[in-house]
Short mmCIF file of C-alpha atoms in Angstrom, two decimals:
data_model
loop_
_atom_site.label_atom_id
_atom_site.label_comp_id
_atom_site.label_asym_id
_atom_site.label_seq_id
_atom_site.Cartn_x
_atom_site.Cartn_y
_atom_site.Cartn_z
CA MET A 588 29.44 86.52 43.72
CA ALA A 589 29.54 84.13 46.68
CA ASN A 590 26.08 85.25 47.84
CA GLU A 591 24.71 84.83 44.32
CA ILE A 592 26.09 81.29 44.08
CA ALA A 593 24.59 80.49 47.49
CA ASN A 594 21.20 81.77 46.31
CA PHE A 595 21.52 79.72 43.14
CA ILE A 596 22.19 76.58 45.19
CA LYS A 597 19.06 77.26 47.26
CA VAL A 598 17.02 77.76 44.09
CA SER A 599 18.42 74.52 42.64
CA PHE A 600 17.43 72.51 45.70
CA SER A 601 13.95 74.07 45.59
CA VAL A 602 13.58 73.07 41.95
CA LEU A 603 14.82 69.55 42.71
CA ALA A 604 12.32 69.09 45.53
CA SER A 605 9.50 70.53 43.40
CA THR A 606 10.17 68.23 40.46
CA CYS A 607 10.26 65.23 42.80
CA TYR A 608 6.85 66.33 44.08
CA CYS A 609 5.57 66.57 40.50
CA TYR A 610 6.87 63.06 39.82
CA ALA A 611 5.02 61.73 42.87
CA VAL A 612 1.82 63.55 41.87
CA GLY A 613 2.02 62.01 38.40
CA ARG A 614 2.21 58.56 39.97
CA ILE A 615 -0.73 59.09 42.31
CA VAL A 616 -3.16 61.61 40.77
CA PRO A 617 -4.72 60.86 37.36
CA LYS A 618 -4.31 63.35 34.55
CA GLY A 619 -6.85 66.12 34.25
CA THR A 620 -8.14 68.90 36.45
CA ALA A 621 -7.19 67.20 39.72
CA ARG A 622 -3.54 66.86 38.68
CA LEU A 623 -3.54 70.44 37.39
CA LEU A 624 -4.73 71.77 40.77
CA CYS A 625 -1.98 69.80 42.51
CA LEU A 626 0.69 71.20 40.18
CA LEU A 627 -0.39 74.86 40.07
CA PRO A 628 1.51 75.75 43.30
CA ILE A 629 4.71 74.49 41.65
CA VAL A 630 4.02 76.70 38.62
CA GLY A 631 3.70 79.72 40.89
CA LEU A 632 6.86 78.78 42.77
CA PHE A 633 8.83 78.48 39.52
CA LEU A 634 7.66 81.96 38.54
CA TYR A 635 8.88 83.29 41.89
CA LEU A 636 12.29 81.60 42.13
CA PRO A 637 14.16 83.73 39.53
CA LEU A 638 13.52 86.82 41.65
CA HIS A 639 16.12 85.53 44.15
CA LEU A 640 18.87 85.86 41.54
CA HIS A 641 20.28 89.16 40.33
CA THR A 642 22.95 88.35 37.75
CA ILE A 643 22.30 88.23 34.03
CA TYR A 644 23.42 84.65 33.52
CA LEU A 645 21.85 82.98 36.55
CA SER A 646 18.59 84.93 36.58
CA GLY A 647 18.13 84.76 32.81
CA LEU A 648 18.93 81.06 32.54
CA THR A 649 16.78 80.20 35.56
CA ALA A 650 13.90 82.21 34.13
CA PHE A 651 14.25 80.48 30.77
CA PHE A 652 14.81 76.96 32.08
CA ILE A 653 12.39 77.01 35.02
CA ALA A 654 9.86 79.85 34.76
CA TRP A 655 9.21 79.23 31.07
CA LEU A 656 10.07 75.75 29.82
CA ALA A 657 9.67 73.77 33.04
CA ASN A 658 6.30 75.41 33.73
CA PHE A 659 5.06 74.62 30.23
CA LYS A 660 6.20 71.01 30.60
CA ILE A 661 4.43 70.74 33.95
CA LEU A 662 1.21 72.17 32.50
CA LEU A 663 1.39 69.66 29.66
CA PHE A 664 2.16 66.91 32.16
CA ALA A 665 -1.02 67.78 34.06
CA PHE A 666 -3.05 66.64 31.03
CA GLY A 667 -0.82 63.73 30.07
CA GLU A 668 0.99 65.53 27.25
CA GLY A 669 4.51 66.74 26.58
CA PRO A 670 7.95 65.20 27.11
CA LEU A 671 7.30 64.34 30.76
CA SER A 672 4.44 62.05 29.71
CA SER A 673 6.10 60.51 26.65
CA ASP A 674 7.34 57.49 28.63
CA PRO A 675 5.11 56.15 31.45
CA SER A 676 8.05 54.21 32.94
CA ILE A 677 10.37 57.22 33.10
CA SER A 678 12.71 57.17 36.09
CA LEU A 679 12.88 59.92 38.70
CA ALA A 680 16.34 61.05 37.56
CA SER A 681 15.24 61.30 33.93
CA PHE A 682 12.03 63.10 34.96
CA VAL A 683 13.97 65.71 36.94
CA PHE A 684 16.51 66.22 34.18
CA VAL A 685 13.93 66.55 31.38
CA ALA A 686 11.82 68.91 33.50
CA CYS A 687 14.69 71.20 34.46
CA PHE A 688 16.60 71.42 31.19
CA PRO A 689 15.29 72.88 27.91
CA ILE A 690 16.10 69.74 25.98
CA ARG A 691 13.83 67.12 24.50
CA ILE A 692 15.00 63.52 24.37
CA GLN A 693 15.42 62.07 20.92
CA GLN A 694 13.68 58.90 19.96
CA LYS A 695 15.96 55.87 19.77
CA PRO A 696 16.80 55.07 16.15
CA SER A 697 15.82 51.74 14.65
CA PRO A 698 18.53 49.13 13.96
CA ARG A 699 18.17 49.65 10.21
CA SER A 700 18.67 53.41 10.43
CA ARG A 701 21.51 52.88 12.89
CA ASP A 702 23.26 50.59 10.42
CA SER A 703 22.67 52.97 7.54
CA HIS A 704 24.33 55.82 9.43
CA LEU A 705 27.16 53.74 10.82
CA GLN A 706 29.51 54.37 7.93
CA ASP A 707 29.27 58.18 8.03
CA LYS A 708 28.90 58.60 11.79
CA GLU A 709 32.53 59.44 12.46
CA PRO A 710 32.79 62.18 9.81
CA LYS A 711 29.59 63.79 11.11
CA ASP A 712 30.85 63.66 14.68
CA GLY A 713 34.11 65.20 13.56
CA ARG A 714 32.33 68.06 11.80
CA LYS A 715 30.06 68.54 14.81
CA HIS A 716 32.98 68.79 17.20
CA MET A 717 34.74 71.18 14.87
CA LYS A 718 31.65 73.41 14.72
CA TYR A 719 31.38 73.48 18.51
CA ALA A 720 35.06 74.32 18.82
CA ILE A 721 34.64 77.21 16.38
CA LYS A 722 31.57 78.48 18.25
CA VAL A 723 33.35 78.33 21.60
CA LEU A 724 36.24 80.28 20.10
CA LEU A 725 33.81 82.86 18.70
CA PHE A 726 32.14 83.14 22.09
CA ALA A 727 35.50 83.76 23.77
CA ILE A 728 36.24 86.51 21.23
CA LEU A 729 32.79 88.12 21.07
CA ALA A 730 32.41 88.16 24.86
CA ASN A 731 34.97 90.98 24.89
CA VAL A 732 32.98 93.16 22.47
CA PRO A 733 31.23 95.17 25.26
CA GLY A 734 34.63 96.26 26.56
CA TYR A 735 35.52 97.83 23.18
CA ARG A 736 32.08 99.10 22.21
CA GLU A 737 33.08 102.75 22.12
CA TYR A 738 35.67 102.02 19.43
CA ILE A 739 33.29 100.16 17.07
CA HIS A 740 30.53 101.49 14.81
CA PRO A 741 27.06 101.08 16.41
CA GLN A 742 25.69 99.02 13.51
CA ILE A 743 28.64 96.65 13.68
CA VAL A 744 28.16 96.40 17.44
CA SER A 745 24.51 95.43 16.91
CA PHE A 746 25.51 92.72 14.45
CA LEU A 747 28.20 91.40 16.80
CA TYR A 748 25.70 91.37 19.68
CA PHE A 749 23.29 89.32 17.57
CA LEU A 750 26.09 86.90 16.73
CA LEU A 751 27.13 86.80 20.40
CA LEU A 752 23.56 85.98 21.45
CA TYR A 753 23.40 83.02 19.06
CA VAL A 754 26.87 81.67 19.90
CA GLU A 755 26.26 82.09 23.63
CA LEU A 756 22.97 80.18 23.54
CA GLU A 757 24.51 77.48 21.36
CA THR A 758 27.42 77.08 23.78
CA LEU A 759 25.24 76.94 26.90
CA PHE A 760 22.82 74.43 25.39
CA GLY A 761 25.73 72.37 24.14
CA VAL A 762 27.15 72.20 27.66
CA ALA A 763 23.74 71.09 28.97
CA ALA A 764 23.58 68.37 26.31
CA VAL A 765 27.06 67.10 27.21
CA ALA A 766 26.12 67.08 30.91
CA ALA A 767 23.01 65.03 30.15
CA ARG A 768 25.00 62.55 28.09
CA VAL A 769 27.63 62.13 30.80
CA LEU A 770 25.33 62.05 33.85
CA ILE A 771 22.42 59.89 32.70
CA GLY A 772 23.45 58.75 29.22
CA LEU A 773 20.74 60.52 27.20
CA GLU A 774 21.13 61.52 23.58
CA LEU A 775 19.59 64.98 23.22
CA GLU A 776 18.35 67.09 20.37
CA PRO A 777 20.43 70.10 19.35
CA PRO A 778 18.78 73.45 20.14
CA PHE A 779 19.68 74.98 16.77
CA ASN A 780 20.00 73.64 13.26
CA GLU A 781 22.27 76.10 11.47
CA PRO A 782 19.81 79.04 11.38
CA TYR A 783 22.15 81.03 9.14
CA LEU A 784 21.18 78.64 6.32
CA SER A 785 17.45 79.48 6.52
CA THR A 786 15.68 80.08 3.22
CA SER A 787 12.37 81.42 4.59
CA LEU A 788 10.74 82.57 7.81
CA GLN A 789 8.87 79.28 7.99
CA ASP A 790 12.19 77.44 7.72
CA PHE A 791 13.83 79.75 10.28
CA TRP A 792 11.18 79.56 13.01
CA GLY A 793 9.95 76.03 12.43
CA ARG A 794 13.04 73.98 11.64
CA ARG A 795 16.21 75.91 12.56
CA TRP A 796 15.93 78.50 15.35
CA ASN A 797 15.45 77.45 19.00
CA LEU A 798 13.98 74.03 18.32
CA ILE A 799 13.48 73.43 22.05
CA VAL A 800 11.03 76.32 22.36
CA SER A 801 9.29 75.26 19.15
CA SER A 802 8.82 71.73 20.48
CA ILE A 803 7.20 73.13 23.65
CA LEU A 804 5.05 75.84 22.07
CA ARG A 805 3.68 73.45 19.45
CA PRO A 806 1.80 71.14 21.89
CA ALA A 807 1.25 73.82 24.56
CA VAL A 808 -0.09 76.71 22.44
CA TYR A 809 -0.29 76.01 18.72
CA LYS A 810 -2.29 72.76 18.68
CA PRO A 811 -4.83 73.71 21.41
CA THR A 812 -5.41 77.12 19.80
CA ARG A 813 -5.84 75.60 16.35
CA ASN A 814 -8.27 72.96 17.62
CA LEU A 815 -10.30 75.60 19.46
CA ALA A 816 -10.29 78.00 16.51
CA SER A 817 -11.37 75.23 14.13
CA ARG A 818 -14.65 74.96 16.01
CA VAL A 819 -15.27 78.70 15.68
CA VAL A 820 -13.92 79.84 12.31
CA GLY A 821 -13.27 76.51 10.59
CA ARG A 822 -10.06 74.69 9.74
CA LYS A 823 -9.31 76.98 6.79
CA TRP A 824 -8.86 80.10 8.96
CA ALA A 825 -7.75 78.39 12.18
CA LEU A 826 -4.13 78.76 11.13
CA ILE A 827 -4.20 82.53 11.72
CA PRO A 828 -5.10 82.55 15.45
CA ALA A 829 -2.88 79.51 16.02
CA PHE A 830 0.23 81.20 14.60
CA MET A 831 -0.49 84.59 16.12
CA GLY A 832 -1.25 83.07 19.52
CA THR A 833 2.02 81.13 19.44
CA PHE A 834 4.09 84.20 18.57
CA LEU A 835 2.20 86.26 21.16
CA VAL A 836 2.97 83.77 23.93
CA SER A 837 6.61 83.63 22.83
CA GLY A 838 6.84 87.43 22.98
CA LEU A 839 5.22 87.57 26.41
CA MET A 840 7.60 84.95 27.79
CA HIS A 841 10.57 86.92 26.46
CA GLU A 842 9.14 89.99 28.19
CA LEU A 843 8.92 87.94 31.39
CA ILE A 844 12.58 86.97 31.14
CA LEU A 845 13.53 90.62 30.71
CA PHE A 846 11.35 91.49 33.70
CA TYR A 847 13.46 89.37 36.05
CA TYR A 848 16.72 91.25 35.58
CA VAL A 849 15.76 94.69 34.25
CA GLU A 850 15.13 97.73 36.44
CA CYS A 851 11.62 99.18 36.54
CA ASP A 852 12.60 102.34 34.65
CA GLN A 853 14.41 100.33 31.96
CA ARG A 854 11.66 97.97 30.89
CA SER A 855 10.82 97.93 27.22
CA PRO A 856 7.46 99.29 25.97
CA TRP A 857 6.49 95.86 24.55
CA GLU A 858 9.12 96.05 21.82
CA VAL A 859 9.99 92.36 22.07
CA THR A 860 6.32 91.37 21.83
CA CYS A 861 5.95 93.60 18.77
CA PHE A 862 8.97 91.86 17.23
CA PHE A 863 7.34 88.43 17.53
CA LEU A 864 3.91 89.65 16.40
CA LEU A 865 5.50 91.23 13.33
CA HIS A 866 7.20 87.97 12.48
CA GLY A 867 3.92 86.14 12.97
CA VAL A 868 2.19 88.42 10.46
CA CYS A 869 5.07 88.09 7.98
CA LEU A 870 5.09 84.31 8.39
CA LEU A 871 1.37 84.10 7.62
CA THR A 872 1.90 86.34 4.59
CA GLU A 873 4.71 84.09 3.38
CA ILE A 874 2.55 80.97 3.74
CA ALA A 875 -0.32 82.67 1.88
CA LEU A 876 1.99 83.67 -0.99
CA LYS A 877 3.35 80.14 -1.23
CA LYS A 878 -0.17 78.75 -1.46
CA ARG A 879 -1.18 81.39 -4.00
CA PHE A 880 1.69 80.95 -6.42
CA GLY A 881 2.67 77.38 -5.56
CA GLY A 882 5.58 76.12 -7.62
CA ARG A 883 5.02 78.49 -10.55
CA TRP A 884 7.17 81.30 -9.16
CA GLN A 885 9.94 80.54 -6.71
CA LEU A 886 13.14 82.44 -5.97
CA PRO A 887 16.44 80.53 -5.74
CA ARG A 888 18.00 79.75 -2.37
CA LEU A 889 20.85 82.17 -3.02
CA VAL A 890 18.27 84.96 -2.99
CA THR A 891 15.80 83.81 -0.32
CA GLY A 892 18.54 82.95 2.18
CA PRO A 893 20.13 86.44 2.44
CA LEU A 894 16.66 88.04 2.32
CA THR A 895 15.48 85.94 5.27
CA ILE A 896 18.57 86.53 7.41
CA GLY A 897 18.60 90.21 6.48
CA PHE A 898 14.95 90.61 7.51
CA VAL A 899 15.54 88.85 10.84
CA LEU A 900 18.60 91.00 11.58
CA PHE A 901 16.92 94.26 10.56
CA THR A 902 13.81 93.68 12.66
CA GLY A 903 15.97 92.46 15.52
CA PHE A 904 18.07 95.64 15.40
CA GLN A 905 14.91 97.77 15.54
CA LEU A 906 12.76 95.89 18.05
CA PHE A 907 14.68 93.18 19.92
CA LEU A 908 18.16 94.52 20.68
CA PRO A 909 17.03 97.95 22.01
CA SER A 910 15.48 96.23 25.04
CA LEU A 911 18.72 94.42 25.81
CA ASP A 912 20.77 97.53 25.08
CA ARG A 913 18.60 99.69 27.33
CA CYS A 914 19.30 97.52 30.37
CA LYS A 915 22.99 97.08 29.46
CA ALA A 916 22.55 93.31 29.34
CA PHE A 917 25.69 92.57 27.33
CA GLU A 918 27.83 94.93 29.40
CA LYS A 919 26.57 93.34 32.63
CA ALA A 920 27.19 89.88 31.22
CA TYR A 921 30.74 90.91 30.33
CA VAL A 922 31.41 92.17 33.87
CA GLU A 923 29.79 89.10 35.45
CA LEU A 924 31.79 86.72 33.29
CA ALA A 925 35.04 88.43 34.30
CA ALA A 926 34.00 88.38 37.98
CA LEU A 927 33.10 84.70 37.71
CA MET A 928 36.48 83.82 36.23
CA ALA A 929 38.26 85.75 38.99
CA PHE A 930 36.12 84.11 41.68
CA LEU A 931 36.74 80.61 40.33
CA GLY A 932 40.47 81.27 40.12
CA LYS A 933 40.59 82.53 43.70
CA GLU A 934 38.51 79.67 45.10
CA SER A 935 40.46 77.04 43.17
CA GLN A 936 43.71 78.41 44.61
CA ARG A 937 42.28 78.34 48.13
CA LEU A 938 41.05 74.80 47.62
CA ALA A 939 44.45 73.74 46.32
CA ASP A 940 46.13 75.30 49.38
CA TYR A 941 43.94 73.35 51.78
CA LEU A 942 44.17 70.08 49.86
CA ASN A 943 47.92 70.23 49.37
CA PRO A 944 48.86 68.46 52.68
CA LEU A 945 46.28 65.75 52.02
CA ARG A 946 47.63 65.31 48.52
CA VAL A 947 51.16 64.86 49.88
CA VAL A 948 50.07 62.17 52.34
CA ILE A 949 48.08 60.30 49.67
CA GLU A 950 50.99 60.45 47.25
CA GLU A 951 53.45 59.18 49.87
CA ILE A 952 51.17 56.32 50.94
CA SER A 953 50.50 55.25 47.35
CA ALA A 954 54.21 55.47 46.55
CA GLY A 955 54.98 53.46 49.67
CA VAL A 956 52.55 50.72 48.66
CA ARG A 957 54.09 50.57 45.19
CA GLY A 958 57.58 50.38 46.69
CA LEU A 959 56.49 47.67 49.12
CA LYS A 960 55.11 45.57 46.29
CA ALA A 961 58.30 46.07 44.30
CA GLY A 962 60.43 45.08 47.29
CA MET A 963 58.41 41.95 47.94
CA ARG A 964 58.61 41.03 44.27
CA GLU A 965 62.41 41.44 44.27
CA LYS A 966 62.67 39.52 47.59
CA ARG A 967 64.50 42.37 49.26
CA PHE A 968 62.99 41.40 52.61
CA GLY A 969 63.16 38.22 54.58
CA LYS A 970 60.11 36.31 55.63
CA LYS A 971 60.07 37.51 59.23
CA VAL A 972 62.19 40.64 59.10
CA ARG A 973 60.66 43.90 57.94
CA SER A 974 62.22 47.34 57.97
CA THR A 975 60.22 50.27 59.33
CA LEU A 976 62.26 52.78 57.37
CA VAL A 977 60.53 53.93 54.20
CA GLN A 978 63.82 54.75 52.48
CA ASP A 979 64.93 51.12 52.86
CA TRP A 980 62.34 49.83 50.43
CA LEU A 981 61.32 52.90 48.42
CA PRO A 982 63.58 55.43 46.71
CA ILE A 983 61.73 58.48 48.07
CA PRO A 984 63.48 61.74 47.14
CA HIS A 985 64.42 63.03 50.60
CA GLU A 986 66.19 66.16 49.42
CA ASP A 987 63.11 68.32 49.85
CA LEU A 988 59.61 67.49 50.91
CA THR A 989 56.65 68.98 49.09
CA ARG A 990 55.54 72.23 50.62
CA LEU A 991 52.79 72.01 53.20
CA ARG A 992 50.47 74.72 54.39
CA ARG A 993 50.75 75.39 58.12
CA GLY A 994 49.10 78.32 59.87
CA GLY A 995 48.73 80.37 56.71
CA LYS A 996 52.44 80.04 55.81
CA PHE A 997 54.44 77.65 53.67
CA TYR A 998 57.37 75.66 55.05
CA CYS A 999 59.82 73.32 53.36
CA TRP A 1000 61.45 70.57 55.43
CA ARG A 1001 63.92 67.80 54.79
CA TRP A 1002 63.24 64.18 55.50
CA ALA A 1003 64.66 63.25 58.90
CA GLN A 1004 67.54 60.82 58.61
CA THR A 1005 66.49 58.18 61.15
CA LYS A 1006 67.98 54.79 61.79
CA GLY A 1007 66.08 51.75 60.65
CA VAL A 1008 64.46 49.63 63.35
CA LYS A 1009 63.84 45.98 62.57
CA ARG A 1010 61.05 44.00 64.09
CA LYS A 1011 59.91 40.44 63.68
CA GLY A 1012 56.47 39.08 62.90
CA ALA A 1013 54.84 42.40 61.97
CA SER A 1014 52.90 43.47 58.91
CA SER A 1015 54.93 45.43 56.36
CA PHE A 1016 52.02 47.65 55.39
CA ARG A 1017 51.21 48.47 59.03
CA LEU A 1018 54.82 49.37 59.70
CA ALA A 1019 54.94 51.50 56.57
CA VAL A 1020 51.87 53.44 57.69
CA LYS A 1021 53.39 53.88 61.15
CA GLU A 1022 56.58 55.16 59.54
CA LEU A 1023 54.62 57.71 57.50
CA TYR A 1024 52.74 58.76 60.62
CA GLY A 1025 56.04 59.21 62.41
CA HIS A 1026 57.32 61.44 59.63
CA TRP A 1027 54.08 63.46 59.80
CA LYS A 1028 54.56 64.00 63.54
CA HIS A 1029 58.17 64.93 62.88
CA LEU A 1030 57.05 67.56 60.38
CA SER A 1031 54.56 68.95 62.90
CA SER A 1032 57.27 69.22 65.54
CA LEU A 1033 59.53 70.96 63.04
CA ALA A 1034 56.75 73.45 62.29
CA ALA A 1035 56.29 74.12 66.02
CA GLY A 1036 60.06 74.50 66.43
CA ASP A 1037 60.22 76.96 63.55
CA ARG A 1038 57.48 79.06 65.11
CA ARG A 1039 59.23 79.04 68.51
CA MET A 1040 62.53 79.91 66.86
CA GLN A 1041 60.91 82.78 65.00
CA GLN A 1042 59.39 84.09 68.24
CA THR A 1043 62.79 83.80 69.95
CA ASP A 1044 64.49 85.67 67.11
CA ASN A 1045 61.89 88.41 67.33
CA PHE A 1046 62.34 88.61 71.10
CA GLU A 1047 66.13 88.76 70.81
CA ALA A 1048 65.85 91.41 68.10
CA ASP A 1049 63.55 93.46 70.31
CA GLY A 1050 66.00 93.04 73.23
CA THR A 1051 68.93 94.15 71.13
CA HIS A 1052 66.96 97.16 69.98
CA ILE A 1053 66.09 98.06 73.60
CA ASP A 1054 69.73 97.65 74.70
CA SER A 1055 70.91 99.94 71.92
CA LEU A 1056 68.32 102.55 72.87
CA SER A 1057 69.33 102.39 76.53
CA ALA A 1058 73.01 102.70 75.57
CA GLN A 1059 72.22 105.77 73.52
CA GLY A 1060 70.26 107.23 76.41
CA SER A 1061 73.13 106.70 78.87
CA ASN A 1062 75.54 108.40 76.48
#
């Protein structure tokens, strides 16, 4: 796990340097072929970086964030399109963040719309936070499903895996959105819009499921393909190659993500691509039927909703999940999540052990300053007479001192009862710091004395043991 985190840090710095280079190229080179040629090496580098990672989470997320979305944004940026070109005065920090994260910045609302939503903002925020809390709880529960797979029916396991996939993506993207809001103050679009409420495939793929990918594929694949096809087959039939090309690219990019963390003998025979092509054909059929019948014949939402979700789940069980199941993706993710929690717990304990002495010193100094201020406020000291004894002006509990880590062992000392020394014309704060430093040296000497005493005890014990053996031998 430590090596994987080190590799991830190297990959992160490579991505940071590459995006800074792209930002500089955008400032210097005009959009078009020249900028594209300058940015193509970065595209190749982003395709290569996920190969340095071997865990499901880090390799999959890096492949999705960098190899897919960041590359598409850079290609759009080469021609002056996409989110990286939406604001000519974008700062370097915002450029790096938008390029590296699969999130598109929302447009700032007008004052009128802001005032209209002011009265119901708090209830919506409350419902949003409640939904995220429920999804995090579901993720914590469903993450343990791979450990109990043998006790659950396979069809139920498939459904729970589908639910786990959605909740996991929602949680990860939510964390990225919160990080963006805290670090650079950006309001970000949600990645999903309650896909379980979809009433049609067009509603599911266009307005509810993975809106980040939809916002990238629309300007990168759909619009160029439709404009090109309009010149060949006309605008009436240009919709077919545009939709099929978009779903084909989406399927190929999903195959690429699987390629990064799946063994050679476990790769799917284009099942994921077939899943997206099938949905492209069904989506075109749905649009044609809507145009044919119009508003004359329309099923209610209570019927179209379950039909849509049922079709997505059924096709996903047959074509999408087998690829993930073949490479044991969920089982590996379960093991990696447990290993990550254990690693973080171990490292946090080690960090706490090393920071504990520093924490004690900081606490004592801050408490001493507070006591000094209180003593000066109560006029406990004269104008020219200051005590160097901390206990004289601060009620420090000297029964037991907080444990300090020394040489891999923990010791517990008492405060030394020293006599107060009074000096004239000296700074109270300087004397207080000197007093604390004296106590620190006293603790160090106590630690050295304890070690010498322990060595002496061991030596005396060994001598006693030798004397007893010699006495037995003489007898």
